[in-house]
Every structure is written in structure tokens, then in C-alpha cells.
């Protein structure tokens, strides 16, 4: 295992290598098309400054970059625009802001061989418009069937507990924590999804996961470390899909032990005829979750930073002490237990996912005339996205009287998804969400259905008991309405186990006295100094 960890670290070649503002060998087709447009257009219509700017761009792209990478990644990256959307007053996002292909275009090469959306090869619900998910958000309900909170304790918790026990073993005390976390994270990831761990995970699968995470963390496609790891993902993509497909066959045939303790088992069981969740889609979801679950690293680092004895947040530390000193797992008739409330408040203030990205389209022409692309005949496609913000919405004084205070009890007085009925929507002044309140009966042997609130938020009802979420715009870290992340409750339960471990073993987080802390890519757009470690206070 240790040998493979060393090998995996070679994936991060390039480190924080110095780079020129942009790199050297822009694609020939890109520059040729621009130069042709210049030749065919009167000089007065295409200022020389534009051509000069593209020439400077060309001269600064690293010479060793693959031409197709420049064409499919570098160029789209610099032609993409992001816009900050409004903070919702209700937990809803209009369907005009679509999830259809709502992925920055330069990242498509990480998940498809053709560098572009290819839904015929499988698709994830996270990149699928509501109109393509089947009736009443059916695809989201099928996905959610594998992560409903009733499954966690009997099916998933033991795997998570073992992971944290290994991660915070005494032999790792006083050592950089996040590099160590990333070395073992994919053991938990593949165990939860497919029931595979340790040496049963091929080196190539570990490598592509870490490379994928590194690209998302460094993000700038002109960095050598981004380029190197992007190309590793490209090289391993077919291998990964084939390996996942084989493991799904093992789950279907019960070749693996306890297949019902994997997320994929529930997806396969509840997919019905596969029209809205085919096996190829299950394959896609299994590796697209690299994006969703990579935010766990952000979350752990954020929690450690706030609980740290030196430089932490006194209010968070005091709240943790108060929560864990009581009967923290007993909801005492309320919807959420004290520990769940504490974790929810952590996510509100940490908000590892900054916003929900939607695809929007440039009208090209408007009341103000044609776009610059039309006017100058520039043969480049622009891509635009809007982000409905999570962090600023969670801290909006419109929603909370004291939004900057750390107060887990705030969720005791706001509505849950079970309380947002059609009558409640009528009272608010809404006829309904984008679809009606309906039920999806699971087919995996449980007496359970997946329903939704009047805002479209999906949640479970098991053995007649609702398992709702806080359905309030002021709690935004997992998104809004029909777009809300289905992995919310699983993630909260994972971090409850993390904090139980911290409390039970008297774990103390503190800064390490390191001359040169390592740079670690822990999640999307997050590269941190790995200078936090742990000890045991007794």
C-alpha cells in the first residue's frame, strides 16, 4: 500500500511550477481562422489590436502542450464567462437557468472522449436539464434512492468509521493531515460506490481519481500541473469506465460481498426499465461523483481549521463542546439531532460548494445590435454560465437576524421539506414548483418512497416516517429546490461520524511547525498549505 502511495504522488508532477501568463503554441487552426478572417475583412472592421492580442496569446502557451488540448481546453477556458446570479428569496431556481450541460466547456475532456457532451455514452443528473430527467424529476429520485438517510447506519456507516479510524490512527499524529487524507480517500470512495477497496482498486483507477481532483483544484489550464494531470485523466478514461462496468456486473451477480452495501446497487435496483437511468448512466455517475465528493476534502479542512486550538474559531469550538457534552444524537422529538444541527451550521458557514452553475446562452444579437463575434467575423464560440450563490445566500441578513453568528439552533424555527406542502405554497403565493408533489416507490425491498416538497426538494419517506431536510433559502450549501444536491444527507452523516471520532478519541487539531508546508489540492479551486495536524489530548 505504501509503495502505491508513493507512486500515486508522481501524478502531481509539475507542483506549483512557475508559468508564463499564458503558454506558446496556440492551435494552428485557431490562429489560421483568425488570420483568414483578418484577410477577408477590411482593416477598419477588425482593428490590428485584436490580431496582435491573439498573437501574444499564441506566443505564451507552453510549446509542449498537445494541440488538441489547446484547442479543446485552453481556448474555451479563455472564452468562458461566469456571472453571479441573485440570492434566492425562496429555495427555488427557475428552469430557465438550466443544468443541461452546465459544465465549463474546458472540462468536458475530463469526462468524455470527444471533448464535448455525448449523452449517448451516459450522462449524470448533475448535467441534465429537468425536461430530460423523466416525469417529476424521476432521475433525481432514482439517484437519491441510493443515499437516503435510512441506509447510512446499516449499509454505509461501518465503512466510514473504519476510514476515519485509519485516518486518525496515533501513528499519523503530528503529521500533515490533508495529504494523508487524499492518499486514502479513494479507498472509501470506491468502497461506498462499488464495494471495492485496498489492493482491489487498480493503480490506474487511483491515479485517474487523484489526477481529476488535481485538475479541479488548480483549474488554470496553462499550469503545467493542470496539463499533465488533465492528460492523465484522458489516458485512463476508457480503462476507468470499463473497470466500473465490470464491477457493476459483479454487483448485479452478487459476486462481491454484501452488494446491498453499495450505492450503485440501489441505482441498479431502482432504475426500472433503464429509460431514465441506464447502466451506462450508472457508470457515469460513479466517476462523475469525483466532483461532488471531492468537496469532502474542502469540508474536512474547513472543520479542522475552525476547531484548531491555535487560530481556530472560538464560537465553533464552544458550540462543539456544548453539543458533544450533551445527548448529541437524541433529537428529543425535533426533526434534527443536536449533532446534525451542528454539522448543518458548519456547512452553512463553510459552504464548500460556492454556487449552483447554470448554462445560459448568448443571444448574439439584441436591441443594441450584433455581438462582436458577428461584427468582426471571429470564428470562436463563447460559453457563458451563471452561478446562483450558496455562501452569500446562507449569510444573507434577509434570511437570518444574525447571519454571522454560529448558531446551530437557528434551524429549529425554519421549515423542513415535509412542511412545504401544496397548501403552504398556496399561502406563499405559489401555484406549485416546476412539478407536482409526487411519490416514487423504490424497488429495492424497502418500504420507502421518494417524494418532494412544494419547492421541488427531494426527500425520503421510510416506513411511513418522513426524513426531511431544512427547506429554507437561508440554508444554501447544498443548493435549492429541484436542483438541491441529493448527497446532502449522506454528507452530513459522514461528518457526524467524523466528529464523533474527534470527540471520542479527544482529537485536537493544531498548526504544525513546518518550514515548508506542502501544497495539496483538496477540492475544486482549492489548493491549501498542508500545515494542520492532530494530536490526542489524553
Coordinates of C-alpha atoms in Angstrom, one line a residue:
X1 CA 0.0 0.0 0.0
X2 CA 2.8 2.4 1.0
X3 CA 4.6 1.8 -2.3
X4 CA 1.5 2.6 -4.3
X5 CA 1.0 5.9 -2.3
X6 CA 4.5 7.0 -3.4
X7 CA 3.7 6.1 -7.0
X8 CA 0.5 8.0 -6.9
X9 CA 2.3 11.1 -5.7
X10 CA 4.2 11.2 -9.0
X11 CA 0.8 12.1 -10.6
X12 CA 1.3 15.6 -9.1
X13 CA 4.3 16.3 -11.3
X14 CA 4.8 20.0 -12.0
X15 CA 4.0 21.1 -8.5
X16 CA 3.4 24.8 -8.2
X17 CA 5.8 25.3 -11.2
X18 CA 6.2 28.8 -12.4
X19 CA 4.4 29.6 -15.6
X20 CA 4.1 32.4 -18.0
X21 CA 0.9 34.4 -18.1
X22 CA -0.3 32.1 -21.0
X23 CA 1.8 29.5 -22.7
X24 CA 3.4 29.0 -26.6
X25 CA 1.9 27.1 -29.5
X26 CA -1.7 28.1 -29.7
X27 CA -3.6 25.8 -32.1
X28 CA -2.8 26.3 -35.7
X29 CA -6.5 26.0 -36.6
X30 CA -7.4 28.8 -34.2
X31 CA -4.8 31.2 -35.4
X32 CA -5.3 30.3 -39.1
X33 CA -9.0 31.0 -38.8
X34 CA -8.4 34.3 -37.1
X35 CA -5.8 35.3 -39.7
X36 CA -8.2 34.3 -42.5
X37 CA -10.9 36.5 -41.0
X38 CA -8.4 39.3 -41.0
X39 CA -7.5 38.8 -44.6
X40 CA -11.2 38.7 -45.7
X41 CA -12.2 41.7 -43.6
X42 CA -11.4 45.4 -44.3
X43 CA -8.8 46.7 -41.9
X44 CA -11.2 49.2 -40.5
X45 CA -13.5 46.5 -39.4
X46 CA -11.0 44.4 -37.4
X47 CA -8.6 46.5 -35.5
X48 CA -5.0 45.4 -35.6
X49 CA -5.0 45.3 -31.8
X50 CA -7.3 42.3 -31.8
X51 CA -5.0 40.3 -34.1
X52 CA -2.0 41.4 -32.0
X53 CA -3.6 40.2 -28.8
X54 CA -4.2 36.8 -30.3
X55 CA -0.6 36.7 -31.4
X56 CA 0.6 37.4 -27.9
X57 CA -1.7 34.7 -26.6
X58 CA -0.2 32.3 -29.1
X59 CA 3.3 33.1 -28.0
X60 CA 2.8 32.4 -24.4
X61 CA 1.2 28.9 -24.4
X62 CA 3.9 26.2 -23.4
X63 CA 5.4 24.6 -26.5
X64 CA 4.9 21.1 -25.2
X65 CA 1.1 21.3 -24.9
X66 CA -0.8 19.0 -27.1
X67 CA -2.5 20.9 -29.9
X68 CA -5.9 19.3 -29.3
X69 CA -5.6 20.2 -25.6
X70 CA -5.0 23.9 -26.6
X71 CA -8.0 23.8 -28.9
X72 CA -10.4 22.0 -26.6
X73 CA -9.3 23.2 -23.2
X74 CA -7.2 26.4 -23.3
X75 CA -9.2 28.3 -25.9
X76 CA -12.7 27.5 -24.3
X77 CA -11.3 28.4 -20.8
X78 CA -10.4 32.0 -22.0
X79 CA -13.7 32.4 -23.9
X80 CA -15.9 31.4 -21.0
X81 CA -17.7 33.9 -18.8
X82 CA -19.2 33.4 -15.4
X83 CA -21.9 35.6 -13.9
X84 CA -23.0 35.9 -10.3
X85 CA -26.8 35.3 -10.0
X86 CA -29.2 36.7 -7.5
X87 CA -29.6 35.4 -3.9
X88 CA -32.9 33.5 -3.9
X89 CA -35.6 34.6 -1.6
X90 CA -37.2 31.2 -1.7
X91 CA -35.2 27.9 -2.3
X92 CA -36.0 27.8 -6.0
X93 CA -34.1 28.2 -9.2
X94 CA -36.0 29.0 -12.4
X95 CA -35.8 26.3 -15.1
X96 CA -34.6 29.0 -17.5
X97 CA -31.3 28.5 -15.6
X98 CA -30.7 25.0 -16.9
X99 CA -28.5 22.2 -15.7
X100 CA -28.3 20.9 -19.2
X101 CA -24.6 20.6 -20.0
X102 CA -23.9 23.2 -17.2
X103 CA -20.2 22.3 -17.0
X104 CA -17.4 24.8 -18.0
X105 CA -16.6 23.7 -21.6
X106 CA -12.9 23.3 -21.0
X107 CA -13.7 20.4 -18.5
X108 CA -15.7 18.2 -20.9
X109 CA -12.5 16.4 -21.9
X110 CA -12.2 15.1 -18.4
X111 CA -15.4 13.1 -18.7
X112 CA -15.9 12.3 -22.4
X113 CA -13.5 11.1 -25.1
X114 CA -14.9 13.6 -27.6
X115 CA -14.2 16.7 -25.5
X116 CA -17.9 17.6 -25.7
X117 CA -21.3 16.4 -24.3
X118 CA -22.0 12.8 -25.5
X119 CA -25.2 11.8 -23.7
X120 CA -25.5 8.7 -25.8
X121 CA -22.5 7.4 -23.9
X122 CA -24.0 8.1 -20.5
X123 CA -24.9 11.2 -18.5
X124 CA -25.1 12.5 -14.9
X125 CA -28.2 14.0 -13.4
X126 CA -26.0 16.9 -12.3
X127 CA -25.6 17.9 -16.0
X128 CA -29.1 17.2 -17.1
X129 CA -32.0 19.6 -17.6
X130 CA -35.2 19.0 -15.8
X131 CA -37.0 18.3 -19.0
X132 CA -34.7 15.3 -19.7
X133 CA -34.9 13.6 -16.3
X134 CA -38.3 11.9 -16.8
X135 CA -41.6 12.8 -15.2
X136 CA -41.4 14.8 -11.9
X137 CA -37.6 14.8 -11.7
X138 CA -37.6 11.0 -11.8
X139 CA -33.9 10.7 -12.5
X140 CA -33.0 12.6 -9.3
X141 CA -35.3 10.4 -7.3
X142 CA -33.6 7.2 -8.6
X143 CA -30.2 8.7 -7.7
X144 CA -31.4 9.7 -4.3
X145 CA -32.7 6.2 -3.6
X146 CA -29.1 5.1 -3.0
X147 CA -28.3 7.8 -0.4
X148 CA -31.4 8.2 1.7
X149 CA -30.6 8.6 5.4
X150 CA -32.1 5.3 6.5
X151 CA -29.4 3.5 4.5
X152 CA -26.5 5.1 6.2
X153 CA -26.3 3.3 9.6
X154 CA -26.9 -0.3 8.3
X155 CA -25.2 0.0 5.0
X156 CA -22.5 2.7 4.9
X157 CA -21.5 3.9 8.4
X158 CA -19.2 1.0 9.1
X159 CA -17.1 1.8 6.1
X160 CA -16.9 5.5 7.0
X161 CA -15.9 4.7 10.6
X162 CA -13.1 2.3 9.6
X163 CA -11.9 5.1 7.2
X164 CA -11.7 7.7 9.9
X165 CA -10.2 5.2 12.4
X166 CA -7.3 4.6 10.0
X167 CA -7.0 8.2 9.1
X168 CA -6.6 9.4 12.7
X169 CA -4.6 6.5 14.0
X170 CA -2.0 7.5 16.5
X171 CA 0.9 6.8 14.1
X172 CA -0.3 9.7 11.9
X173 CA -0.4 12.2 14.8
X174 CA 1.6 15.5 14.3
X175 CA 1.8 14.9 10.6
X176 CA 0.3 16.9 7.7
X177 CA -3.3 15.7 7.6
X178 CA -4.7 16.5 4.1
X179 CA -2.0 14.8 2.1
X180 CA -2.6 11.7 4.2
X181 CA -6.4 12.1 3.7
X182 CA -6.0 12.2 -0.1
X183 CA -3.8 9.1 0.0
X184 CA -6.6 7.0 1.4
X185 CA -9.8 8.9 0.3
X186 CA -10.4 6.7 -2.8
X187 CA -10.5 3.6 -0.6
X188 CA -13.6 5.0 0.9
X189 CA -14.9 6.4 -2.4
X190 CA -14.9 3.1 -4.3
X191 CA -16.0 1.1 -1.2
X192 CA -19.1 3.2 -1.0
X193 CA -19.9 3.2 -4.7
X194 CA -18.8 -0.4 -5.7
X195 CA -17.7 -2.3 -2.6
X196 CA -14.1 -2.4 -3.7
X197 CA -11.2 -1.2 -1.6
X198 CA -7.5 -1.6 -0.9
X199 CA -5.5 -3.7 -3.4
X200 CA -8.7 -4.5 -5.4
X201 CA -8.5 -0.9 -6.7
X202 CA -6.1 -0.8 -9.6
X203 CA -3.3 1.8 -9.6
X204 CA -4.8 3.3 -12.8
X205 CA -8.1 3.9 -11.0
X206 CA -6.4 5.6 -8.1
X207 CA -4.3 7.6 -10.5
X208 CA -7.2 9.0 -12.5
X209 CA -9.1 9.9 -9.4
X210 CA -6.2 11.9 -8.0
X211 CA -5.4 13.5 -11.4
X212 CA -9.1 14.5 -11.8
X213 CA -9.1 16.1 -8.4
X214 CA -5.8 17.9 -9.2
X215 CA -7.2 19.5 -12.4
X216 CA -10.3 20.7 -10.5
X217 CA -8.1 22.2 -7.7
X218 CA -5.5 24.0 -9.8
X219 CA -8.1 24.8 -12.5
X220 CA -5.9 27.1 -14.7
X221 CA -5.3 25.1 -17.9
X222 CA -2.0 26.9 -18.6
X223 CA -0.3 25.5 -15.5
X224 CA 1.9 22.5 -16.3
X225 CA 0.4 20.6 -13.3
X226 CA -3.1 21.1 -14.8
X227 CA -2.0 20.0 -18.2
X228 CA -0.1 16.9 -17.0
X229 CA -3.0 15.7 -14.9
X230 CA -5.6 16.5 -17.5
X231 CA -3.8 14.3 -20.0
X232 CA -3.5 11.5 -17.4
X233 CA -7.3 11.6 -17.0
X234 CA -7.7 11.4 -20.8
X235 CA -5.3 8.4 -21.0
X236 CA -7.1 6.5 -18.2
X237 CA -10.7 7.4 -19.0
X238 CA -11.6 4.3 -21.1
X239 CA -9.9 2.0 -18.6
X240 CA -11.9 3.6 -15.7
X241 CA -15.3 3.2 -17.5
X242 CA -14.5 -0.4 -18.4
X243 CA -13.5 -1.2 -14.8
X244 CA -16.6 0.4 -13.4
X245 CA -18.8 -1.5 -15.8
X246 CA -17.2 -4.8 -14.7
X247 CA -17.7 -4.0 -11.1
X248 CA -21.4 -3.2 -11.7
X249 CA -21.7 -6.7 -13.3
X250 CA -20.2 -8.1 -10.1
X251 CA -22.8 -6.2 -8.0
X252 CA -25.6 -7.5 -10.2
X253 CA -24.4 -11.1 -10.0
X254 CA -23.7 -10.8 -6.2
X255 CA -20.0 -11.7 -6.9
X256 CA -19.0 -9.1 -4.4
X257 CA -19.8 -9.5 -0.7
X258 CA -22.9 -7.6 0.5
X259 CA -23.7 -5.8 -2.7
X260 CA -26.6 -4.0 -1.0
X261 CA -24.0 -2.0 0.9
X262 CA -23.0 -0.1 -2.2
X263 CA -24.7 3.0 -3.6
X264 CA -24.6 1.5 -7.1
X265 CA -26.8 -1.5 -6.0
X266 CA -29.7 0.8 -5.3
X267 CA -29.3 2.7 -8.6
X268 CA -29.4 -0.6 -10.5
X269 CA -32.4 -1.9 -8.5
X270 CA -34.5 1.3 -8.8
X271 CA -33.7 2.2 -12.4
X272 CA -36.7 0.3 -13.7
X273 CA -36.5 -0.2 -17.4
X274 CA -33.4 2.0 -17.5
X275 CA -35.1 4.6 -19.7
X276 CA -34.1 7.4 -17.3
X277 CA -31.2 5.8 -15.6
X278 CA -29.4 3.2 -17.8
X279 CA -26.4 1.2 -16.8
X280 CA -24.2 3.5 -18.8
X281 CA -25.6 6.3 -16.7
X282 CA -24.7 4.4 -13.5
X283 CA -21.1 4.1 -14.8
X284 CA -21.1 7.9 -15.5
X285 CA -22.4 8.7 -12.0
X286 CA -19.8 6.5 -10.4
X287 CA -17.0 8.6 -11.7
X288 CA -18.7 12.0 -12.0
X289 CA -19.0 11.9 -8.2
X290 CA -15.3 12.7 -8.3
X291 CA -16.6 16.3 -8.5
X292 CA -19.3 16.0 -5.8
X293 CA -17.4 14.0 -3.2
X294 CA -14.2 15.9 -3.8
X295 CA -15.8 18.6 -1.7
X296 CA -15.4 16.4 1.4
X297 CA -11.7 17.4 1.4
X298 CA -12.7 21.1 1.5
X299 CA -15.1 20.4 4.3
X300 CA -12.7 18.4 6.5
X301 CA -10.1 21.1 6.1
X302 CA -12.6 23.8 6.9
X303 CA -13.8 22.0 10.1
X304 CA -10.3 21.3 11.2
X305 CA -9.3 24.9 10.7
X306 CA -12.3 26.1 12.9
X307 CA -11.7 23.5 15.6
X308 CA -7.9 24.2 15.7
X309 CA -6.6 25.1 19.1
X310 CA -4.4 27.8 17.6
X311 CA -6.1 30.1 15.1
X312 CA -9.5 28.3 15.2
X313 CA -12.9 29.9 15.7
X314 CA -13.8 30.2 19.4
X315 CA -17.5 30.2 18.7
X316 CA -17.3 27.0 16.7
X317 CA -15.2 25.3 19.4
X318 CA -17.5 26.4 22.2
X319 CA -20.5 25.1 20.2
X320 CA -18.8 21.8 19.6
X321 CA -18.0 21.4 23.3
X322 CA -21.6 22.2 24.2
X323 CA -23.1 19.9 21.6
X324 CA -21.0 16.9 22.4
X325 CA -21.3 17.3 26.2
X326 CA -25.0 16.6 25.9
X327 CA -27.1 13.8 24.4
X328 CA -25.9 14.8 20.9
X329 CA -27.6 12.0 18.9
X330 CA -31.1 12.4 20.6
X331 CA -33.4 14.7 18.6
X332 CA -35.8 14.6 21.5
X333 CA -38.8 15.0 19.3
X334 CA -37.3 17.6 16.9
X335 CA -36.5 16.9 13.3
X336 CA -32.7 17.1 13.7
X337 CA -30.4 15.9 16.5
X338 CA -28.1 18.4 18.2
X339 CA -25.1 16.9 16.3
X340 CA -26.9 17.1 13.0
X341 CA -27.8 20.8 13.7
X342 CA -24.1 21.5 14.5
X343 CA -23.0 19.9 11.2
X344 CA -25.6 21.8 9.2
X345 CA -24.3 25.1 10.7
X346 CA -20.8 24.1 9.8
X347 CA -21.8 23.6 6.2
X348 CA -23.7 26.9 6.2
X349 CA -20.6 28.9 7.1
X350 CA -18.0 26.7 5.3
X351 CA -20.1 26.2 2.1
X352 CA -17.5 24.1 0.2
X353 CA -19.6 24.4 -3.0
X354 CA -19.8 28.1 -3.7
X355 CA -22.8 28.1 -6.0
X356 CA -25.1 26.2 -8.4
X357 CA -23.9 26.6 -12.0
X358 CA -26.4 27.0 -14.8
X359 CA -25.9 27.2 -18.5
X360 CA -27.1 30.4 -20.2
X361 CA -26.9 31.3 -23.9
X362 CA -25.6 34.4 -25.6
X363 CA -28.4 35.9 -27.7
X364 CA -25.7 37.1 -30.2
X365 CA -28.0 39.9 -31.3
X366 CA -30.0 42.3 -29.2
X367 CA -31.6 45.7 -29.3
X368 CA -28.0 47.0 -29.3
X369 CA -27.1 45.3 -32.5
X370 CA -24.8 42.3 -33.3
X371 CA -22.3 40.8 -31.0
X372 CA -18.5 41.4 -31.5
X373 CA -18.3 37.9 -32.9
X374 CA -20.7 38.8 -35.7
X375 CA -19.3 42.2 -36.3
X376 CA -15.7 41.0 -36.7
X377 CA -16.4 37.6 -38.1
X378 CA -14.4 36.0 -35.3
X379 CA -14.8 32.2 -35.6
X380 CA -14.9 31.5 -31.8
X381 CA -17.7 30.1 -29.7
X382 CA -18.2 31.6 -26.3
X383 CA -19.7 29.8 -23.3
X384 CA -21.5 31.5 -20.5
X385 CA -22.7 30.3 -17.1
X386 CA -24.4 31.9 -14.2
X387 CA -23.9 30.9 -10.6
X388 CA -26.7 31.0 -8.0
X389 CA -24.6 31.7 -4.9
X390 CA -24.6 29.4 -1.9
X391 CA -22.4 31.2 0.5
X392 CA -23.8 34.7 0.3
X393 CA -27.3 33.3 0.3
X394 CA -26.6 31.4 3.5
X395 CA -25.2 34.6 5.1
X396 CA -28.0 36.9 3.8
X397 CA -29.5 39.1 6.6
X398 CA -32.8 38.8 4.7
X399 CA -33.0 35.2 5.9
X400 CA -31.3 35.4 9.3
X401 CA -31.4 38.1 12.1
X402 CA -27.8 37.4 12.9
X403 CA -26.3 35.6 9.9
X404 CA -22.7 35.8 11.1
X405 CA -23.3 34.2 14.4
X406 CA -22.5 30.5 14.7
X407 CA -25.9 29.2 16.0
X408 CA -27.0 25.6 15.3
X409 CA -30.3 26.2 16.9
X410 CA -31.4 28.5 14.1
X411 CA -32.8 25.5 12.1
X412 CA -35.3 24.7 14.8
X413 CA -37.5 27.5 13.7
X414 CA -37.4 27.2 9.9
X415 CA -39.5 24.9 7.7
X416 CA -38.5 21.4 6.6
X417 CA -39.3 19.8 3.2
X418 CA -42.0 17.8 4.9
X419 CA -43.8 21.0 5.9
X420 CA -43.7 22.7 2.5
X421 CA -47.0 21.3 1.2
X422 CA -49.1 22.4 -1.7
X423 CA -51.3 24.4 0.8
X424 CA -48.2 26.1 2.2
X425 CA -47.2 27.0 -1.4
X426 CA -50.6 28.5 -1.9
X427 CA -50.2 30.5 1.2
X428 CA -46.9 31.9 0.0
X429 CA -48.4 32.7 -3.4
X430 CA -47.0 29.9 -5.5
X431 CA -49.2 27.6 -7.5
X432 CA -46.6 24.9 -7.4
X433 CA -42.9 24.1 -8.1
X434 CA -41.8 23.1 -11.6
X435 CA -43.6 19.8 -10.9
X436 CA -46.3 18.5 -8.6
X437 CA -45.7 16.7 -5.3
X438 CA -45.5 13.0 -6.2
X439 CA -44.1 9.8 -4.8
X440 CA -41.6 7.3 -6.3
X441 CA -41.8 3.9 -4.7
X442 CA -38.4 2.2 -4.5
X443 CA -38.0 -1.3 -5.9
X444 CA -35.1 -2.5 -3.7
X445 CA -37.2 -4.2 -1.0
X446 CA -37.6 -1.3 1.4
X447 CA -41.0 0.2 2.3
X448 CA -39.9 3.6 1.1
X449 CA -40.8 6.3 -1.4
X450 CA -39.0 9.4 -2.6
X451 CA -41.3 12.4 -2.5
X452 CA -40.7 16.2 -2.8
X453 CA -41.7 19.4 -1.2
X454 CA -43.7 22.2 -2.8
X455 CA -40.4 23.8 -3.7
X456 CA -39.3 20.6 -5.6
X457 CA -36.8 19.4 -2.9
X458 CA -36.5 15.6 -3.0
X459 CA -36.6 13.7 0.3
X460 CA -37.4 10.2 1.6
X461 CA -40.3 8.7 3.5
X462 CA -39.4 5.3 5.0
X463 CA -41.8 3.1 6.9
X464 CA -44.2 6.0 6.9
X465 CA -41.7 8.4 8.5
X466 CA -40.5 11.5 6.7
X467 CA -36.8 12.1 6.6
X468 CA -36.8 15.8 5.5
X469 CA -34.2 18.5 5.0
X470 CA -34.2 22.1 6.0
X471 CA -36.2 23.6 3.1
X472 CA -35.2 27.3 3.6
X473 CA -33.3 29.6 1.3
X474 CA -31.0 30.7 4.2
X475 CA -29.6 27.1 4.3
X476 CA -28.0 27.0 0.9
X477 CA -24.7 25.0 0.9
X478 CA -26.4 22.1 -1.0
X479 CA -28.4 24.1 -3.4
X480 CA -32.1 24.9 -4.0
X481 CA -35.3 23.1 -4.8
X482 CA -35.3 20.6 -7.6
X483 CA -31.6 21.3 -8.1
X484 CA -30.6 20.5 -4.5
X485 CA -27.7 18.1 -4.1
X486 CA -29.1 14.6 -3.4
X487 CA -26.0 13.7 -1.5
X488 CA -26.7 16.3 1.2
X489 CA -27.9 13.9 4.0
X490 CA -25.2 11.3 3.2
X491 CA -22.5 14.0 3.5
X492 CA -23.9 15.3 6.8
X493 CA -24.0 11.8 8.2
X494 CA -20.4 11.2 7.2
X495 CA -19.3 14.3 9.0
X496 CA -21.3 13.4 12.1
X497 CA -19.1 10.2 12.2
X498 CA -16.0 12.3 11.7
X499 CA -16.9 14.5 14.7
X500 CA -17.9 11.5 16.8
X501 CA -14.4 10.2 16.2
X502 CA -12.9 13.6 17.1
X503 CA -14.8 13.7 20.4
X504 CA -14.5 10.1 21.4
X505 CA -10.7 10.0 20.9
X506 CA -10.1 13.5 22.2
X507 CA -8.6 14.6 18.9
X508 CA -7.1 18.1 19.0
X509 CA -6.2 19.9 15.7
X510 CA -3.4 22.4 15.6
X511 CA -0.9 24.1 13.3
X512 CA 2.3 22.2 12.5
X513 CA 5.6 24.0 12.8
X514 CA 6.7 23.3 9.2
X515 CA 9.4 25.2 7.4
X516 CA 7.8 24.4 4.0
X517 CA 4.3 23.1 4.1
X518 CA 3.3 21.1 1.1
X519 CA 0.7 22.3 -1.4
X520 CA -2.2 19.9 -1.5
X521 CA -5.2 20.0 -4.0
X522 CA -8.1 19.2 -1.7
X523 CA -11.1 20.1 -3.8
X524 CA -12.4 22.3 -6.6
X525 CA -10.3 25.5 -6.9
X526 CA -8.8 24.7 -3.5
X527 CA -5.0 24.2 -3.1
X528 CA -4.0 24.6 0.5
X529 CA -0.9 24.6 2.6
X530 CA -0.9 21.3 4.4
X531 CA 0.0 22.7 7.8
X532 CA -2.7 21.2 10.1
X533 CA -2.2 18.0 12.1
X534 CA -3.8 16.3 15.1
X535 CA -2.8 15.0 18.5
X536 CA -4.8 13.4 21.3
X537 CA -5.3 15.5 24.4
X538 CA -5.3 12.4 26.7

